[in-house]
Coordinates of C-alpha atoms and ligand atoms in Angstrom, one line a residue:
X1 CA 7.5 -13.7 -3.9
X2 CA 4.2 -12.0 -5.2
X3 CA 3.8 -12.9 -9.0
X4 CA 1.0 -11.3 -10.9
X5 CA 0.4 -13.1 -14.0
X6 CA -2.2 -11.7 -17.3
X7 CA -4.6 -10.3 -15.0
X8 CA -7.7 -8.6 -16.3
X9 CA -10.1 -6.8 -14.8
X10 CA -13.0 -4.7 -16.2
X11 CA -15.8 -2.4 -14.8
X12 CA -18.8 -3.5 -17.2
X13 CA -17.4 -2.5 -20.5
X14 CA -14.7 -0.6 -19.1
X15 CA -11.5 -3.2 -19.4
X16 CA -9.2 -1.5 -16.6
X17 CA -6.9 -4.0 -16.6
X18 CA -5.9 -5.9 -19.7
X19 CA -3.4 -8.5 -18.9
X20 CA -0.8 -7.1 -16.7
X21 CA 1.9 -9.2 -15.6
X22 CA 5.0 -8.4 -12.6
X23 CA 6.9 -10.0 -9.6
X24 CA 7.8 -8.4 -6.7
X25 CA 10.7 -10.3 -5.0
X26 CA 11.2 -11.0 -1.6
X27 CA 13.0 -7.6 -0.3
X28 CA 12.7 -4.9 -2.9
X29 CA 10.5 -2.0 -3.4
X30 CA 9.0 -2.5 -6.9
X31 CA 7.3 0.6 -8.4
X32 CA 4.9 1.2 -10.7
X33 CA 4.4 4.5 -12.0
X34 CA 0.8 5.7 -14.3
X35 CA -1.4 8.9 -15.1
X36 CA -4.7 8.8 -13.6
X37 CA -7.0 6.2 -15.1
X38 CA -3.9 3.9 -16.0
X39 CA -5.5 1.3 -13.3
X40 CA -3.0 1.7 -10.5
X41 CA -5.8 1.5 -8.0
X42 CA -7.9 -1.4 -9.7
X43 CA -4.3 -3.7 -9.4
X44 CA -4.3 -3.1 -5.8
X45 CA -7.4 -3.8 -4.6
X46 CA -7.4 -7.0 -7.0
X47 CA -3.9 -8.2 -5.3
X48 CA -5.7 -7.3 -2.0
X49 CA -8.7 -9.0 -2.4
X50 CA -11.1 -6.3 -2.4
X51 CA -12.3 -6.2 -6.6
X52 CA -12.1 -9.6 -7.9
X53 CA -10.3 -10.2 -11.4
X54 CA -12.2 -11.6 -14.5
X55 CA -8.7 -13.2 -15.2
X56 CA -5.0 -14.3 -14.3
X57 CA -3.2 -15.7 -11.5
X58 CA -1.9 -13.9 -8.3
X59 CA 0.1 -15.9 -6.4
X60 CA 2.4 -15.9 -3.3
X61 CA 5.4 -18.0 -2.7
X62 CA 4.4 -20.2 -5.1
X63 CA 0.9 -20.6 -3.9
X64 CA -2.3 -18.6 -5.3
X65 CA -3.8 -16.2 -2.5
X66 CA -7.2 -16.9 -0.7
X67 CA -9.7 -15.0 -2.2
X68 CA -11.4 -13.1 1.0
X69 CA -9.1 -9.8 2.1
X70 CA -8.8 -11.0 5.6
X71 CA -7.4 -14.5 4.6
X72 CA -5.1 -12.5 2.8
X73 CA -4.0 -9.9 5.3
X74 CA -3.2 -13.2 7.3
X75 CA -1.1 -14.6 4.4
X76 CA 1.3 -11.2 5.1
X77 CA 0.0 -8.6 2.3
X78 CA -1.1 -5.6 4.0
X79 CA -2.7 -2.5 1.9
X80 CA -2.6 1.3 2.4
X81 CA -5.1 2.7 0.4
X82 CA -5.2 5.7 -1.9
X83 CA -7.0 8.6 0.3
X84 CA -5.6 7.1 3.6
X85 CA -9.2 6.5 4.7
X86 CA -8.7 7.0 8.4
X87 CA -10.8 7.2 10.8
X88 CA -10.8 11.3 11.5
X89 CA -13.2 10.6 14.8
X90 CA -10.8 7.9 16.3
X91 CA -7.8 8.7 18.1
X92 CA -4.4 7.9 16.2
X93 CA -3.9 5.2 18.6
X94 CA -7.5 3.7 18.0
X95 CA -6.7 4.4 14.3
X96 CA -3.7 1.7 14.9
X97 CA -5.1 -0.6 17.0
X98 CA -8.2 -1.5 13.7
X99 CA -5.0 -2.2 11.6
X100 CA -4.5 -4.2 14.1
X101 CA -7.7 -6.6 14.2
X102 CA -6.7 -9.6 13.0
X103 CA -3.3 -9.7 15.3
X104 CA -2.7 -11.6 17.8
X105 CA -0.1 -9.3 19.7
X106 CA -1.6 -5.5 18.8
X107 CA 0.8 -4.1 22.2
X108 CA 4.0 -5.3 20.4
X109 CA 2.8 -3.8 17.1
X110 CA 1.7 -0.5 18.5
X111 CA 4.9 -0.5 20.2
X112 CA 6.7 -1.2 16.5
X113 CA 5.1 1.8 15.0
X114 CA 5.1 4.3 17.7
X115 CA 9.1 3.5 17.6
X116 CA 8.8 4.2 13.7
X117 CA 7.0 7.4 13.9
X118 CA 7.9 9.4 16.9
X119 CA 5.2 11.8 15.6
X120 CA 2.2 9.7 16.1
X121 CA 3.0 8.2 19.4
X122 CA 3.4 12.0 20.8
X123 CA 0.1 12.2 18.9
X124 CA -1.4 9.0 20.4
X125 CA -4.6 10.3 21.8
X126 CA -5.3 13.1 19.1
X127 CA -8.0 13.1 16.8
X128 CA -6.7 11.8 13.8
X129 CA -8.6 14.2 11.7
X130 CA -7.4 17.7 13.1
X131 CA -3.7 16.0 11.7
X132 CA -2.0 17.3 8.8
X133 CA -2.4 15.6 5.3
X134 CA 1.6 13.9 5.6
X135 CA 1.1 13.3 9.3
X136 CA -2.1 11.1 8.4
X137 CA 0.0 9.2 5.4
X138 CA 2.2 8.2 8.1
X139 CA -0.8 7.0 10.1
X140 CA -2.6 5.1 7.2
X141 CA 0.9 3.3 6.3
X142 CA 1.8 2.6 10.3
X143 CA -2.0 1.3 10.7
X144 CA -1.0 -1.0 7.1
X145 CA 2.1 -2.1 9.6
X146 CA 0.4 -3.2 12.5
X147 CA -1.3 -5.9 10.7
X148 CA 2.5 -6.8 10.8
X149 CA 3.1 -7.7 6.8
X150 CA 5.8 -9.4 4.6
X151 CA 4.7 -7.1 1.6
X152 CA 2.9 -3.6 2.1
X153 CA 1.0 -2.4 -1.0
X154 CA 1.2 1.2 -1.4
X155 CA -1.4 3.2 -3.2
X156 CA -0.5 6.8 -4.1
X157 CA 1.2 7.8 -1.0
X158 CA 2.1 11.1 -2.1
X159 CA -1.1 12.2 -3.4
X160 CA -1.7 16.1 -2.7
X161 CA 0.9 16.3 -0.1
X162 CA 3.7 19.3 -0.5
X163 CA 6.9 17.8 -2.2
X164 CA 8.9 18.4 1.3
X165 CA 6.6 15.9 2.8
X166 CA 6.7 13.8 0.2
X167 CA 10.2 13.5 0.7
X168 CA 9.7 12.3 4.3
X169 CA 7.0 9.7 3.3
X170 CA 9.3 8.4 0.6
X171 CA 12.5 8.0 3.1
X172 CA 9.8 6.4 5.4
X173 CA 9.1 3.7 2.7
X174 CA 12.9 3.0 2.4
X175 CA 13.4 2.5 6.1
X176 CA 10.4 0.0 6.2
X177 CA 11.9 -1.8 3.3
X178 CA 15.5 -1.9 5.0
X179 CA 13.6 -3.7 8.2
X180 CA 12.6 -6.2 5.7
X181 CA 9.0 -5.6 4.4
X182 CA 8.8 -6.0 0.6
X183 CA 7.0 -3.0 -1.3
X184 CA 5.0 -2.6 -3.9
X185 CA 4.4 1.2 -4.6
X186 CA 2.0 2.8 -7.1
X187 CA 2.2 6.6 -7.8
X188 CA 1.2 9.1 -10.4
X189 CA 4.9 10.8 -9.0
X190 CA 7.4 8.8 -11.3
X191 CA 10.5 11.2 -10.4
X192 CA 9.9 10.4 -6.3
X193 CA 8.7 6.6 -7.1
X194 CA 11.5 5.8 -9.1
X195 CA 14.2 7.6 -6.9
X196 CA 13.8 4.8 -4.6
X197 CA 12.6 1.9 -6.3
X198 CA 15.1 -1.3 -6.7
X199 CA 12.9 -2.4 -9.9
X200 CA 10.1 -0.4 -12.0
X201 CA 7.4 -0.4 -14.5
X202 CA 5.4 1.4 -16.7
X203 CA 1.1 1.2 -15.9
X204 CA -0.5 2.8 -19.0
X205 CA -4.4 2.1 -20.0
X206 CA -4.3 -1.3 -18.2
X207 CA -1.0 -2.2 -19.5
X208 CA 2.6 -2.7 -19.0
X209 CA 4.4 -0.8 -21.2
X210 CA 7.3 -0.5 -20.0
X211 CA 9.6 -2.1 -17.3
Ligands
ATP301 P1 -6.0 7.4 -10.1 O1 -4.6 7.9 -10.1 O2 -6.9 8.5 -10.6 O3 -6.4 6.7 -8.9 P2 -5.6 4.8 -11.3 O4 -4.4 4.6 -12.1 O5 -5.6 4.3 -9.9 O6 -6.0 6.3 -11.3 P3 -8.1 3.3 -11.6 O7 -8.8 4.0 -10.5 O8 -7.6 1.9 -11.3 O9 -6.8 4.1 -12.1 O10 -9.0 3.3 -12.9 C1 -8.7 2.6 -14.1 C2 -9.9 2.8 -15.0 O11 -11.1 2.2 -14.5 C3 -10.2 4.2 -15.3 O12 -10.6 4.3 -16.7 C4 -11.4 4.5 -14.4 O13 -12.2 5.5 -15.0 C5 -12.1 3.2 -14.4 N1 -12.8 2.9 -13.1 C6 -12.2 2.9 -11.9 N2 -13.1 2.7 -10.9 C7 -14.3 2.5 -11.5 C8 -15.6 2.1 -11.1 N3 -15.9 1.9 -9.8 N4 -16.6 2.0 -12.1 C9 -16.3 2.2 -13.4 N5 -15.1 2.5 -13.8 C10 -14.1 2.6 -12.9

């Protein structure tokens, strides 16, 4: 469904990515697990459009994806990025509706995600900032769902929550891939990554090493 295939990417002389090839196929959670600095991040904004590789070929159903992030939002490849990057001024529900922007039915897909997360549509009108760190996980990867996706990238959703929440963000990810959303999770937390992954591999110094 999404093949990656030799892609390279450096930072000046700094090769983060040195030919790094995978598929995710239509339906499974595909996981890649890497220490810090292994390129984790650098893969996903490449596949989302936001750095732009030096080499290789990223393509979807057969076709290569546009090269602008938008076009490629449209195409059904949503992101959640590493940090969450809310919006800690704007309301949870104004937090939803900017994942939102490019949709042409933003009431269905509010509706969607406030059936998903009971918590954030109880929370609809809160700041997101004053949330908790695994409450605003939950509203980074429902506001990656309302741009309503065929495969949700997920950067480092468990980074420097408590491994009780992590738990709850990791059943989360299941139940998005059993409605039918194909996932590509990165995360320095093999053990959790792995536990629910259909396939996985290896990210070390740009490379796979293992899958
Ligand atoms: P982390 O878990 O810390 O986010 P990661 O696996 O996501 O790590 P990347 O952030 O993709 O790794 O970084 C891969 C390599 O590229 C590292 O050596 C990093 O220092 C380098 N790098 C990342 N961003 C930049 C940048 N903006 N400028 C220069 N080098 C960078």
């Amino acid at each position: 469904m999404l093949k990656i295939e030799n892609l390279t990417f450096s930072y000046g002389k700094i090769q983060a990515l040195k030919g790094v090839s995978f598929e995710v196929k239509q339906g499974e959670i595909l996981s890649i697990v890497g220490a810090n600095g292994a390129g984790k991040s650098t893969l996903m904004k490449c596949i989302a459009g936001l750095l732009k590789p030096q080499g290789g070929v990223i393509s979807y159903n057969e076709e290569p994806l546009p090269k602008s992030a938008s076009a490629i939002v449209a195409k059904g490849i949503a992101m959640v990025p590493e940090g969450r990057w809310i919006f800690p001024n704007l309301t949870v529900e104004e937090n939803l509706l900017m994942g939102g922007y490019l949709s042409k039915n933003r009431k269905a897909g509010l509706e969607r995600a406030y059936g998903m997360f009971a918590r954030l549509k109880e929370r609809r009108n809160q700041r997101a900032g004053t949330m908790s760190g695994g409450e605003q996980q939950m509203l980074a990867i429902a506001r990656g769902l309302m741009a309503n996706p065929k495969v949700l990238l997920l950067d480092e959703p468990s980074l420097g929550l408590a491994p009780l929440i992590v738990n709850d963000i990791m059943s989360i990810i299941k139940r998005i891939n059993e409605d039918g959303i194909s996932v590509l999770l990165v995360e320095q937390n093999a053990r959790k990554a792995l536990a629910i992954a259909h396939h996985a591999c290896v990210l070390e110094q740009g490379r796979i090493v293992k899958r």
